[in-house]
Coordinates of C-alpha atoms and ligand atoms in Angstrom, one line a residue:
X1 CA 191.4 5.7 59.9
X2 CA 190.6 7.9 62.9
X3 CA 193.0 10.4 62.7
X4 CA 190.9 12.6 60.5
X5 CA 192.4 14.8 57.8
X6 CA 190.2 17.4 58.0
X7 CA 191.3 18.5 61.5
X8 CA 195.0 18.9 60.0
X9 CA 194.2 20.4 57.2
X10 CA 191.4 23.2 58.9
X11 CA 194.0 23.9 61.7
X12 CA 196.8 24.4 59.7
X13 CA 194.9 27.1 57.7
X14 CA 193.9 29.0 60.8
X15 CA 197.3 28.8 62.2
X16 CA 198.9 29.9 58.9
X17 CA 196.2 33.1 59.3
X18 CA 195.9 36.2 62.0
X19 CA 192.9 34.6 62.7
X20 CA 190.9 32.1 61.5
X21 CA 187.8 34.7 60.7
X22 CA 190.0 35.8 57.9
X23 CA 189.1 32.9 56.1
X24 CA 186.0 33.6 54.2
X25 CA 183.0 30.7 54.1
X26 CA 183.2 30.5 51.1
X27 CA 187.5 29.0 51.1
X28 CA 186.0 26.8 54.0
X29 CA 182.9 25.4 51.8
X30 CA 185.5 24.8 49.0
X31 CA 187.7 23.1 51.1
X32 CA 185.3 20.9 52.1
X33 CA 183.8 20.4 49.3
X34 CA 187.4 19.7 48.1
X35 CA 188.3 17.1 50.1
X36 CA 185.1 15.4 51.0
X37 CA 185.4 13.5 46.9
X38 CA 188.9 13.4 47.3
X39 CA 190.7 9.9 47.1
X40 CA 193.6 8.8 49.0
X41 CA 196.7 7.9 47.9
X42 CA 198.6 6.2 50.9
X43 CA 202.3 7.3 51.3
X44 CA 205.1 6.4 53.7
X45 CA 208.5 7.4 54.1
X46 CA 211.9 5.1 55.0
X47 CA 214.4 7.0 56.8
X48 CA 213.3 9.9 59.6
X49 CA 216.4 11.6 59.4
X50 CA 217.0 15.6 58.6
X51 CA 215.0 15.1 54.8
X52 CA 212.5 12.7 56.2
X53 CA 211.0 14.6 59.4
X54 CA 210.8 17.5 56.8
X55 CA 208.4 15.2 54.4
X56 CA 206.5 14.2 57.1
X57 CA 205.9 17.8 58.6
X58 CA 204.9 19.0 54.9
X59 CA 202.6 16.7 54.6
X60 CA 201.0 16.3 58.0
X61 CA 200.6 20.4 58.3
X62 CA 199.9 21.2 54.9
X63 CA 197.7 18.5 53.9
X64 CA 195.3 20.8 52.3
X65 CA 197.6 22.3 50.4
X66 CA 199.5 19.2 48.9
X67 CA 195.9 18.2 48.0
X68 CA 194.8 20.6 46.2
X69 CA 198.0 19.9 44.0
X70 CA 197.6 16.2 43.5
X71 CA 194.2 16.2 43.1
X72 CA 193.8 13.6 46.0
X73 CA 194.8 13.5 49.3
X74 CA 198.2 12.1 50.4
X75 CA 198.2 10.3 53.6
X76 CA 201.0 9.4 56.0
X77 CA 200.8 5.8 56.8
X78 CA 204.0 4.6 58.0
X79 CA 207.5 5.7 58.3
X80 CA 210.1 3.4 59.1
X81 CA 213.6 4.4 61.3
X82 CA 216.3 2.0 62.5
X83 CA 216.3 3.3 65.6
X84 CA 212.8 3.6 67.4
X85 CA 214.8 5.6 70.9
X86 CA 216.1 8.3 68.7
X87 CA 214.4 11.4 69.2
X88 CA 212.7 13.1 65.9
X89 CA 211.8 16.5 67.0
X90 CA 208.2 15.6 65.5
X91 CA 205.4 14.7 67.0
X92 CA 203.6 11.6 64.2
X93 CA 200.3 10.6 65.1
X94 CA 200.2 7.3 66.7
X95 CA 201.1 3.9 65.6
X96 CA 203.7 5.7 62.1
X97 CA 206.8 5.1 63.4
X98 CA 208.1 1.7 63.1
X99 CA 211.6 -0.2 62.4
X100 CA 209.6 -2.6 60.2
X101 CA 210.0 -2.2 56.6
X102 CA 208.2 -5.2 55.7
X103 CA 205.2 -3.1 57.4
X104 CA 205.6 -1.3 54.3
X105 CA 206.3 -3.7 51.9
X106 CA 203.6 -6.2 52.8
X107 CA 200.9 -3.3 52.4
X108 CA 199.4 -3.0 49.6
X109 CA 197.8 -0.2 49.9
X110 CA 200.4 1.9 50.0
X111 CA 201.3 3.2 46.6
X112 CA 204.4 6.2 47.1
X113 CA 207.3 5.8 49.2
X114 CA 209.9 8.4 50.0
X115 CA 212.9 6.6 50.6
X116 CA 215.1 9.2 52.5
X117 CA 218.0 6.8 53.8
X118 CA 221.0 8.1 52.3
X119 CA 224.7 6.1 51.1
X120 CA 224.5 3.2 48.9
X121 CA 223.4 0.1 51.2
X122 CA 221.0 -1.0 52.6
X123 CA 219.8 1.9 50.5
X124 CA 220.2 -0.4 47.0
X125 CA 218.4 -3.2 48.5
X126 CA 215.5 -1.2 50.3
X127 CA 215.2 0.6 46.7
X128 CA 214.6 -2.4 44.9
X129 CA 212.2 -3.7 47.5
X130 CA 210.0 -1.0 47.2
X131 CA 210.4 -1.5 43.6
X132 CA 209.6 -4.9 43.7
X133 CA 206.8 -4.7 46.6
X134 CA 205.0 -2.7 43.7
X135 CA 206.0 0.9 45.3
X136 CA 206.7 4.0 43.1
X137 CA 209.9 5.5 44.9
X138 CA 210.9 9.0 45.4
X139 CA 214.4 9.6 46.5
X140 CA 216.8 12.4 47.5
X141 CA 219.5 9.7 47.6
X142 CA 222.7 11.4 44.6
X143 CA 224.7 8.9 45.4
X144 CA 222.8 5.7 44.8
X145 CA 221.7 7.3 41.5
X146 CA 225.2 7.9 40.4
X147 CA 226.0 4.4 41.8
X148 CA 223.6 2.3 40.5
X149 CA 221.0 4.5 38.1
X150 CA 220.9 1.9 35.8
X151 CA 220.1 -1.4 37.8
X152 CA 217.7 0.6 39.9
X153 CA 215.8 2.0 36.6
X154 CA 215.7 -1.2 34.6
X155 CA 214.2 -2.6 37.5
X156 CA 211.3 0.2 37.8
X157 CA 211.1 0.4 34.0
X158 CA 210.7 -3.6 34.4
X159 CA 208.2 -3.7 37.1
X160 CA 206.1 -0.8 35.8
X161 CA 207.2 1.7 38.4
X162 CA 208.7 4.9 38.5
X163 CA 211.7 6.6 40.2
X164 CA 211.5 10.6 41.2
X165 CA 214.1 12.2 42.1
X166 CA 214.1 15.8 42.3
X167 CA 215.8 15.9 45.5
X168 CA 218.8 14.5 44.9
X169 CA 220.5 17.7 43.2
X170 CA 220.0 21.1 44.2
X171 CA 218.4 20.3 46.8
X172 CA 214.8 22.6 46.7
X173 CA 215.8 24.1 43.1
X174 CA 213.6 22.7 40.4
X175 CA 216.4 21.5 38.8
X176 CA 215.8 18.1 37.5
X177 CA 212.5 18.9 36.4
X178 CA 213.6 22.0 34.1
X179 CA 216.6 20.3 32.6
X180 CA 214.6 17.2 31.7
X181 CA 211.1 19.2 30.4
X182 CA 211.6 22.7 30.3
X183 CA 215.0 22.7 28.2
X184 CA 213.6 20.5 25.5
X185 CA 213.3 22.6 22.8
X186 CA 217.2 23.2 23.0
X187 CA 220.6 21.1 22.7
X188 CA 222.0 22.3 26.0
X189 CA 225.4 23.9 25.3
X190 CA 227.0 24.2 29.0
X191 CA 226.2 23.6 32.5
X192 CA 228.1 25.4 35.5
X193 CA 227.1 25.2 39.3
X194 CA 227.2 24.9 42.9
X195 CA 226.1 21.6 43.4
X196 CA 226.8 20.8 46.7
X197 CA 225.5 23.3 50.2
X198 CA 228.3 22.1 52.5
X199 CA 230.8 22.8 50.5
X200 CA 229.7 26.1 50.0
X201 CA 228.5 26.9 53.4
X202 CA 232.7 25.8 54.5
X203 CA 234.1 28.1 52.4
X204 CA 231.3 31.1 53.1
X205 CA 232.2 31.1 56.7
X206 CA 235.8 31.1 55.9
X207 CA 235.6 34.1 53.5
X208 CA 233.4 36.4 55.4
X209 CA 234.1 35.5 59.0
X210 CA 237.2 33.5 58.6
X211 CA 236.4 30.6 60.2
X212 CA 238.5 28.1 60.7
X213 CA 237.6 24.8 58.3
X214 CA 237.1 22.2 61.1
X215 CA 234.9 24.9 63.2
X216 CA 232.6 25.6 60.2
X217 CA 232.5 22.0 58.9
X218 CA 231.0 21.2 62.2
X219 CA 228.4 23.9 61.9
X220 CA 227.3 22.5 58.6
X221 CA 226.9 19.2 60.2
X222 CA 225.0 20.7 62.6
X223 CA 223.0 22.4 60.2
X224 CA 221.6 19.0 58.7
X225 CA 223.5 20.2 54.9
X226 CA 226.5 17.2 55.4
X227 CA 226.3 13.6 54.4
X228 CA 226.4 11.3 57.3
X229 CA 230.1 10.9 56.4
X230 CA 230.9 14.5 55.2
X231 CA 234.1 13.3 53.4
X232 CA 232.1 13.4 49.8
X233 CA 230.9 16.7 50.2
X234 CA 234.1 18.3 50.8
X235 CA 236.3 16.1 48.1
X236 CA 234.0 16.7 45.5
X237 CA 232.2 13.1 44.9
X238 CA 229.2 14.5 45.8
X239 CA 229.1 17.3 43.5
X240 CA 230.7 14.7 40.1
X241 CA 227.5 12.3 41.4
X242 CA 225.1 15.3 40.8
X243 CA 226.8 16.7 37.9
X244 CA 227.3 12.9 36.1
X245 CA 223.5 12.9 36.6
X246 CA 222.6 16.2 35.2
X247 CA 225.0 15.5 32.4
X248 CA 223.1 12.4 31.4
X249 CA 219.9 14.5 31.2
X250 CA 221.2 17.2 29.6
X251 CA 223.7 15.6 27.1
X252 CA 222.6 11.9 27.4
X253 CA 225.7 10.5 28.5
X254 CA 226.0 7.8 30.7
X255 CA 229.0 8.6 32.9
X256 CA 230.4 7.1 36.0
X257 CA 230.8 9.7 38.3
X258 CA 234.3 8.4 39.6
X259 CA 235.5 8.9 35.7
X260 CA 235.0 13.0 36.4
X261 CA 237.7 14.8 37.5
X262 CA 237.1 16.6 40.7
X263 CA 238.9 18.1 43.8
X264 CA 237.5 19.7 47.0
X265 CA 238.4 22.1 49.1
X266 CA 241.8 20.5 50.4
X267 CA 243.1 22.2 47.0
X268 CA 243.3 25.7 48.6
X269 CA 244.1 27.5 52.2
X270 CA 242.3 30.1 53.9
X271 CA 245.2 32.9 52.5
X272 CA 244.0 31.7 49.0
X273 CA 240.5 33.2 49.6
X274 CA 242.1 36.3 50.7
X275 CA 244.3 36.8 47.7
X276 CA 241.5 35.7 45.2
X277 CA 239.9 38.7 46.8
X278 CA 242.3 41.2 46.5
X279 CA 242.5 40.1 42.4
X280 CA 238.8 40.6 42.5
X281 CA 237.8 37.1 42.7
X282 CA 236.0 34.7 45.2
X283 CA 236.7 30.6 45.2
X284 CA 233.7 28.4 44.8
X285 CA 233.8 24.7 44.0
X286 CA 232.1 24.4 40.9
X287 CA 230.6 21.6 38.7
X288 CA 230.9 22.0 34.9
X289 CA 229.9 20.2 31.8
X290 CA 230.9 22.2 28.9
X291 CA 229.7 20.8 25.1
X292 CA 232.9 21.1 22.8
X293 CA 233.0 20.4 19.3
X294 CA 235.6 17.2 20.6
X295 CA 233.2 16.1 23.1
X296 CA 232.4 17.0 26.6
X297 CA 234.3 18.4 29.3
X298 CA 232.8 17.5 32.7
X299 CA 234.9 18.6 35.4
X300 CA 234.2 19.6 39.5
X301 CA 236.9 21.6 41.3
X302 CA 237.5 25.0 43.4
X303 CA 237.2 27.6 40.5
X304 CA 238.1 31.3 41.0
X305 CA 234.6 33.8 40.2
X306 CA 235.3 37.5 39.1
X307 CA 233.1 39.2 42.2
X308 CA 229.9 40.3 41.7
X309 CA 228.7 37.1 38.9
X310 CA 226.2 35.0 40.1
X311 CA 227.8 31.8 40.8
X312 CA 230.5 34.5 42.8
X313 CA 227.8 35.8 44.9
X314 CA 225.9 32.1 46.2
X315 CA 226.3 32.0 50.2
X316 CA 226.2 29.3 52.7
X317 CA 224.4 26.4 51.8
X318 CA 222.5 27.7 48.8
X319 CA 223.2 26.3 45.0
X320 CA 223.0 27.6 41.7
X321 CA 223.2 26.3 38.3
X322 CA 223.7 28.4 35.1
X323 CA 222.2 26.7 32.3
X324 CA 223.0 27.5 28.7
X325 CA 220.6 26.5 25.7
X326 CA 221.2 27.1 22.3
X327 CA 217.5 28.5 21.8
X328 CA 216.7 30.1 25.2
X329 CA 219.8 31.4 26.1
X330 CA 221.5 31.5 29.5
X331 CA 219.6 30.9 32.7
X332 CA 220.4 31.3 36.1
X333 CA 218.8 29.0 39.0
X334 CA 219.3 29.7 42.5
X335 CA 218.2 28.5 46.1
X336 CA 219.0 26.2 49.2
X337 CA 220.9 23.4 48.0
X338 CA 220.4 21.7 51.3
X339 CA 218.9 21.8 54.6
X340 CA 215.5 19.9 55.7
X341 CA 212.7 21.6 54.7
X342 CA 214.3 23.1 50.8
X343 CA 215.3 19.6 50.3
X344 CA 211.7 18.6 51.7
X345 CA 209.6 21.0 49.0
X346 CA 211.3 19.0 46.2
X347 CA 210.4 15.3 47.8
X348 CA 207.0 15.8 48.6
X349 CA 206.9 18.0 45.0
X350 CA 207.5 14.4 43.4
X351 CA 205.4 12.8 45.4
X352 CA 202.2 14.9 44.4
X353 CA 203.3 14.3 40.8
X354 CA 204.1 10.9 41.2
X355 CA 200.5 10.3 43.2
X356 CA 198.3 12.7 40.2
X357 CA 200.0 10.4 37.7
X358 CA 203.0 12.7 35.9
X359 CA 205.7 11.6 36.7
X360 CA 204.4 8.3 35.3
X361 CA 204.3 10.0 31.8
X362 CA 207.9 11.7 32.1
X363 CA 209.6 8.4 33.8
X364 CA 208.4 6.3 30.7
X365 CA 209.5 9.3 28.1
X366 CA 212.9 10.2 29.3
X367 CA 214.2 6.0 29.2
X368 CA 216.6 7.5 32.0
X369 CA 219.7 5.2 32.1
X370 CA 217.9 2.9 29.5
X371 CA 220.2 1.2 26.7
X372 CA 220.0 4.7 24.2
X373 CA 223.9 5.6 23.6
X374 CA 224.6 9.4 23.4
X375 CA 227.2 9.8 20.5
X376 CA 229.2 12.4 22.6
X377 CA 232.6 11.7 24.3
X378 CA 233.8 12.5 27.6
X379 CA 237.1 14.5 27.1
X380 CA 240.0 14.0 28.5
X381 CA 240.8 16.0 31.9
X382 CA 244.4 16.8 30.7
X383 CA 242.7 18.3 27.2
X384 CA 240.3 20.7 29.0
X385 CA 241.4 24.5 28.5
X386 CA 241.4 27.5 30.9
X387 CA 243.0 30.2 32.9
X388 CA 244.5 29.2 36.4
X389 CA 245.5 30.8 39.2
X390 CA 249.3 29.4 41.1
X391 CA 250.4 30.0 44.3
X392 CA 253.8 29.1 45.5
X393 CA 255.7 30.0 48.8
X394 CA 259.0 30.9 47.5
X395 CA 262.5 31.6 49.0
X396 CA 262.8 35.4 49.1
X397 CA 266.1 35.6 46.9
X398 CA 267.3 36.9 43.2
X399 CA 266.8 34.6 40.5
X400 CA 263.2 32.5 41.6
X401 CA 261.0 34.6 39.7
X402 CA 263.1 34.1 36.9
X403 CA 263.1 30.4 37.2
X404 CA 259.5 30.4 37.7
X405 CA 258.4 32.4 34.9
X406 CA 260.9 30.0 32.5
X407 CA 259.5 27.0 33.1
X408 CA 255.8 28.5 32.6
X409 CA 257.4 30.2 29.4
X410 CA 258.7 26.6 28.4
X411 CA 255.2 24.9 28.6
X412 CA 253.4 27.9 26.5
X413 CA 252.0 29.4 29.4
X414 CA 251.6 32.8 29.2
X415 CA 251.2 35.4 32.6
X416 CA 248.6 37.7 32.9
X417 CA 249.7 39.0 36.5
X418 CA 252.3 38.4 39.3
X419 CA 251.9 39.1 42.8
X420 CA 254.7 38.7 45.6
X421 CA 253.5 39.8 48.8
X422 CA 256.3 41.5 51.3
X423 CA 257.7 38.6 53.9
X424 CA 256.4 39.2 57.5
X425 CA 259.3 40.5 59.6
X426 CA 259.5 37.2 61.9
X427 CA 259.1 34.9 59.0
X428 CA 261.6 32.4 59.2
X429 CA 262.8 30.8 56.1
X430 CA 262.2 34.2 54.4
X431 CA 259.5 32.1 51.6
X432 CA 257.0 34.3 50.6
X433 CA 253.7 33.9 48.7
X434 CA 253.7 34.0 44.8
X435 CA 250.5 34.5 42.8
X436 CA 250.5 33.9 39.3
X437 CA 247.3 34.5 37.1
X438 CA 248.1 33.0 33.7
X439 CA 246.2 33.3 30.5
X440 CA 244.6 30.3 28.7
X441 CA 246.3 27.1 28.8
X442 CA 245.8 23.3 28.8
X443 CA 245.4 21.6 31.8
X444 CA 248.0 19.4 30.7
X445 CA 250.3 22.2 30.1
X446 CA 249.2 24.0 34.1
X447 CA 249.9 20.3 35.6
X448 CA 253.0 19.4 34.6
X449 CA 254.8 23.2 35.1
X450 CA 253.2 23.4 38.2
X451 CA 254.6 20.1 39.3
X452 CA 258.5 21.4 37.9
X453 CA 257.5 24.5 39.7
X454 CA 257.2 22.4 42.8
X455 CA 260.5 20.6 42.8
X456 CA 262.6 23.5 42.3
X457 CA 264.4 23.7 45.5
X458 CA 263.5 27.5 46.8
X459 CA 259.9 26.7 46.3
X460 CA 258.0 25.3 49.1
X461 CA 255.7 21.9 48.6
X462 CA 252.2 23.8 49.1
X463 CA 251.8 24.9 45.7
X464 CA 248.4 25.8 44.5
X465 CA 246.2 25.4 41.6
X466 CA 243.5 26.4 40.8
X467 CA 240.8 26.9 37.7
X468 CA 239.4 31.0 37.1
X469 CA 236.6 32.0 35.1
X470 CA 235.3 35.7 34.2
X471 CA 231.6 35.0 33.5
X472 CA 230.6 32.2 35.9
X473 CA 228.3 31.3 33.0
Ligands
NAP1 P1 220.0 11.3 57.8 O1 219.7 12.5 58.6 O2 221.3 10.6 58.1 O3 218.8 10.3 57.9 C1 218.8 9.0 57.3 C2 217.7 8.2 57.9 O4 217.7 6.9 57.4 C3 217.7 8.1 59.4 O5 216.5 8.4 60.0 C4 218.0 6.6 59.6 O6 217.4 6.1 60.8 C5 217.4 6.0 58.4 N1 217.9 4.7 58.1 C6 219.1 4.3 57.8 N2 219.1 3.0 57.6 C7 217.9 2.6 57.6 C8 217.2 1.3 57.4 N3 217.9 0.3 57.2 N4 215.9 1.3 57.6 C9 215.2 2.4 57.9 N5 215.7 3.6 58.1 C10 217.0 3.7 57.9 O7 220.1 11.7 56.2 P2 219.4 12.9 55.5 O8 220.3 14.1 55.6 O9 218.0 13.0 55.9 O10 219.6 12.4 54.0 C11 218.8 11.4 53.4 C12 219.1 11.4 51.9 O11 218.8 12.6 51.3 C13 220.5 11.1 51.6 O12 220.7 10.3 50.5 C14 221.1 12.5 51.3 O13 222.2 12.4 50.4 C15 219.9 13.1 50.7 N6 219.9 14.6 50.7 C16 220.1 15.2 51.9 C17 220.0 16.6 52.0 C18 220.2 17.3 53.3 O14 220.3 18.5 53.3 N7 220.3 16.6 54.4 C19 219.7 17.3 50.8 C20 219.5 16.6 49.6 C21 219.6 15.3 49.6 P3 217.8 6.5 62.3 O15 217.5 7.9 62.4 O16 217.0 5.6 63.2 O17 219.3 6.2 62.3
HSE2 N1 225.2 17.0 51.6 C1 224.6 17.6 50.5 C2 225.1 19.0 50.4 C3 223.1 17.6 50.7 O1 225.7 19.5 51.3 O2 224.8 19.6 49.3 C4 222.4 18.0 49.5 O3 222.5 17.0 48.5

């Protein structure tokens, strides 16, 4: 190969400098040194999109570094697109970029493939050919996990390959690798976060600038944070795919992620952020799995966070995930959840460990998705427990509080504050807004008086529910 690693390497450490006389002869000799025994391990990446130019900037201007790491040097060979016109905002050393994946698949000498295309096919199908062409695979790709984790495993486990995949929750937070190494001393006890940058980036511009949704939606897209189709990230799929794959490293279940309950951020209004605020509270949608005696609670939704927590406090795209053990403790991870280059740092981060041989050793250990049955059950939605916060518009007239407060009276709810804000002087019906913070109850027992609260005739149909939590552990 021409192209000579050396030159990226040298030039990207004077860049990186003031000047390049900074750099001592002696870091140069080592360098050298370094990577004149250094083996290659060939890698290549399927899909150039927002994740995948990121990969191949890391490691074509920090090949030195990424060396160092993996104890051999990883070397770009090929990078496959569907469409060759687009452009990639990167300039790749001559004859990378191709739309042929068999030029991939038919060369053996490539060992590591980041496989960056996102939704579930042609994904599956590439997967399993670069499973199958002898590849080890690293992936930022929640959804095909969630999907098809088990197939896609077995085949690996089969074929005597490995799947990394780091990237696929959290984005650039260590996550995976701390829940499945760093926690193993402990039985995890709970798990509470931010799992999805979009999301949060929506409802950060709506709170602090009060954007409108469609305006900042579009801003995330442009961003690189959404899915090609955002519709996931906003419902809450793609949060219940990250969380049903945390949950089966952390608790060992095997869960589909269409059996959590979730909802997005169609559940609330702009107002609602407003009067969360004025109770002392900010809305985030957040992702739990909570251990019970009667089994687990997994759950994704908008949840209201006292101000001034952490999970409160996580802006824009960023994520963070509260992890509690029952040895360590609570711990508190934070960082960008999405974007190109965080979500970049965690696939080339598996690809140095899968090329220096680890994540061999913790593939074969964990038996992700294998046949091993966890003994704990997935509870119920309906039997989960918490506060909730209710907002009603309500005809201005004697008698509806009353009403209100009977029917959550009748379902052993009990009210920990009422607001009713004034009626504006043009509003026309006189319905104003109602907030109700309620003390611990059932979801079953929230659900169904929230649905009588609906049909009662001087309450409007936008009613609102939604979860609140004090500790946002
Ligand atoms: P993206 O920008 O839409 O890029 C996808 C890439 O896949 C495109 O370059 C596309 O080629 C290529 N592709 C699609 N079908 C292909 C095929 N049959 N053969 C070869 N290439 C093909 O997506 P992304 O944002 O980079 O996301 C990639 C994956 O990472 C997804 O699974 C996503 O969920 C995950 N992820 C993304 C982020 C983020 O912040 N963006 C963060 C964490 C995880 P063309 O460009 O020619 O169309
Ligand atoms: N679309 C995802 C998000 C990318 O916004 O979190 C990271 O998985």
């Amino acid at each position: 190969m021409a192209r000579s690693i050396w030159f990226t390497c040298l030039s990207t450490r004077f860049a990186s400098r003031a000047t390049w006389f900074t750099i001592s002869l002696l870091e140069i000799r080592n360098l050298v040194g370094l990577l004149s025994v250094m083996e290659k391990t060939r890698v290549a990446i399927v899909g150039m999109g927002t994740v995948g130019t990121g990969v191949a900037r890391l490691l074509l201007d920090h090949g030195d570094r990424l060396a160092r790491h993996a104890g051999r040097i990883l070397w770009l060979e090929k990078a496959t697109v569907r469409d060759l016109k687009k452009d990639r905002n990167i300039n790749l050393p001559a004859g990378i970029l191709t739309d042929d994946l068999s030029s991939i698949l038919n060369d053996r000498e490539i060992e590591v493939v980041a496989h960056l295309v996102g939704g579930l096919e042609p994904a599956r199908t590439i997967m399993l050919q670069l499973l199958e062409a002898g590849k080890d695979v690293v992936t930022a790709n929640k959804a095909l996990l969630a999907e098809h984790g088990e197939e896609l495993f077995d085949r690996a486990r089969a074929l005597g390959r490995t799947i990394a995949f780091e990237a696929s929750v959290g984005g650039g937070i260590p996550i995976i690798a701390n829940i499945s190494q760093c926690f193993s001393a402990n039985q995890i006890l709970s798990l509470r976060g931010i799992l999805n940058g979009t999301s949060n980036y929506i409802i950060s511009q709506m709170d602090e600038q009060g954007a409108d949704y469609a305006v900042a939606l579009k801003l995330a897209q442009e961003l690189g944070y959404a899915e090609a189709d955002p519709t996931m990230d906003v419902d809450g799929s793609d949060a219940a795919q990250k969380l049903a794959i945390l949950a089966h490293l952390a608790f060992g279940v095997r869960v589909r992620w269409r059996d959590i309950y979730r909802c997005g951020l169609e559940a609330f209004q702009l107002a609602d952020l407003k009067y969360a605020s004025e109770l002392g509270y900010r809305i985030k949608l957040i992702a739990t799995a909570q251990l019970r005696s009667d089994g687990l609670e997994l759950h994704v939704s908008p949840t209201l966070i006292r101000k001034g927590r952490p999970l409160a406090e996580v802006r824009g795209a960023y994520n963070a995930v509260t992890v509690v053990g029952d040895a360590v403790g609570d711990m508190f991870f934070h960082g960008q959840g999405a974007g190109q280059m965080p979500t970049a740092s965690a696939v080339v981060a598996d690809m140095i460990d899968t090329a220096a041989g680890r994540t061999d050793i913790t593939f074969r250990r964990l038996e992700l998705w294998s046949d091993r049955e966890s003994k704990i059950e997935l509870l119920p939605y309906a039997q989960t427990t918490g506060r909730y916060y209710m907002r009603f518009f309500v005809a201005d007239e004697p008698g509806v509080l009353s009403q209100i407060t009977g029917i959550l009276g009748r379902h052993q709810i009990s009210i920990a504050s009422i607001i009713q804000h004034e009626p504006t002087i043009d509003q026309q019906p006189r319905k104003v807004p109602l907030v109700i913070m309620t003390h611990e109850a059932t979801e079953k027992a929230a659900a169904a008086a929230n649905d009588e609260i609906r049909k009662l005739p001087s309450v409007s149909n936008e009613c609102v529910k939604l979860r609140v939590t004090e500790g946002g552990k």
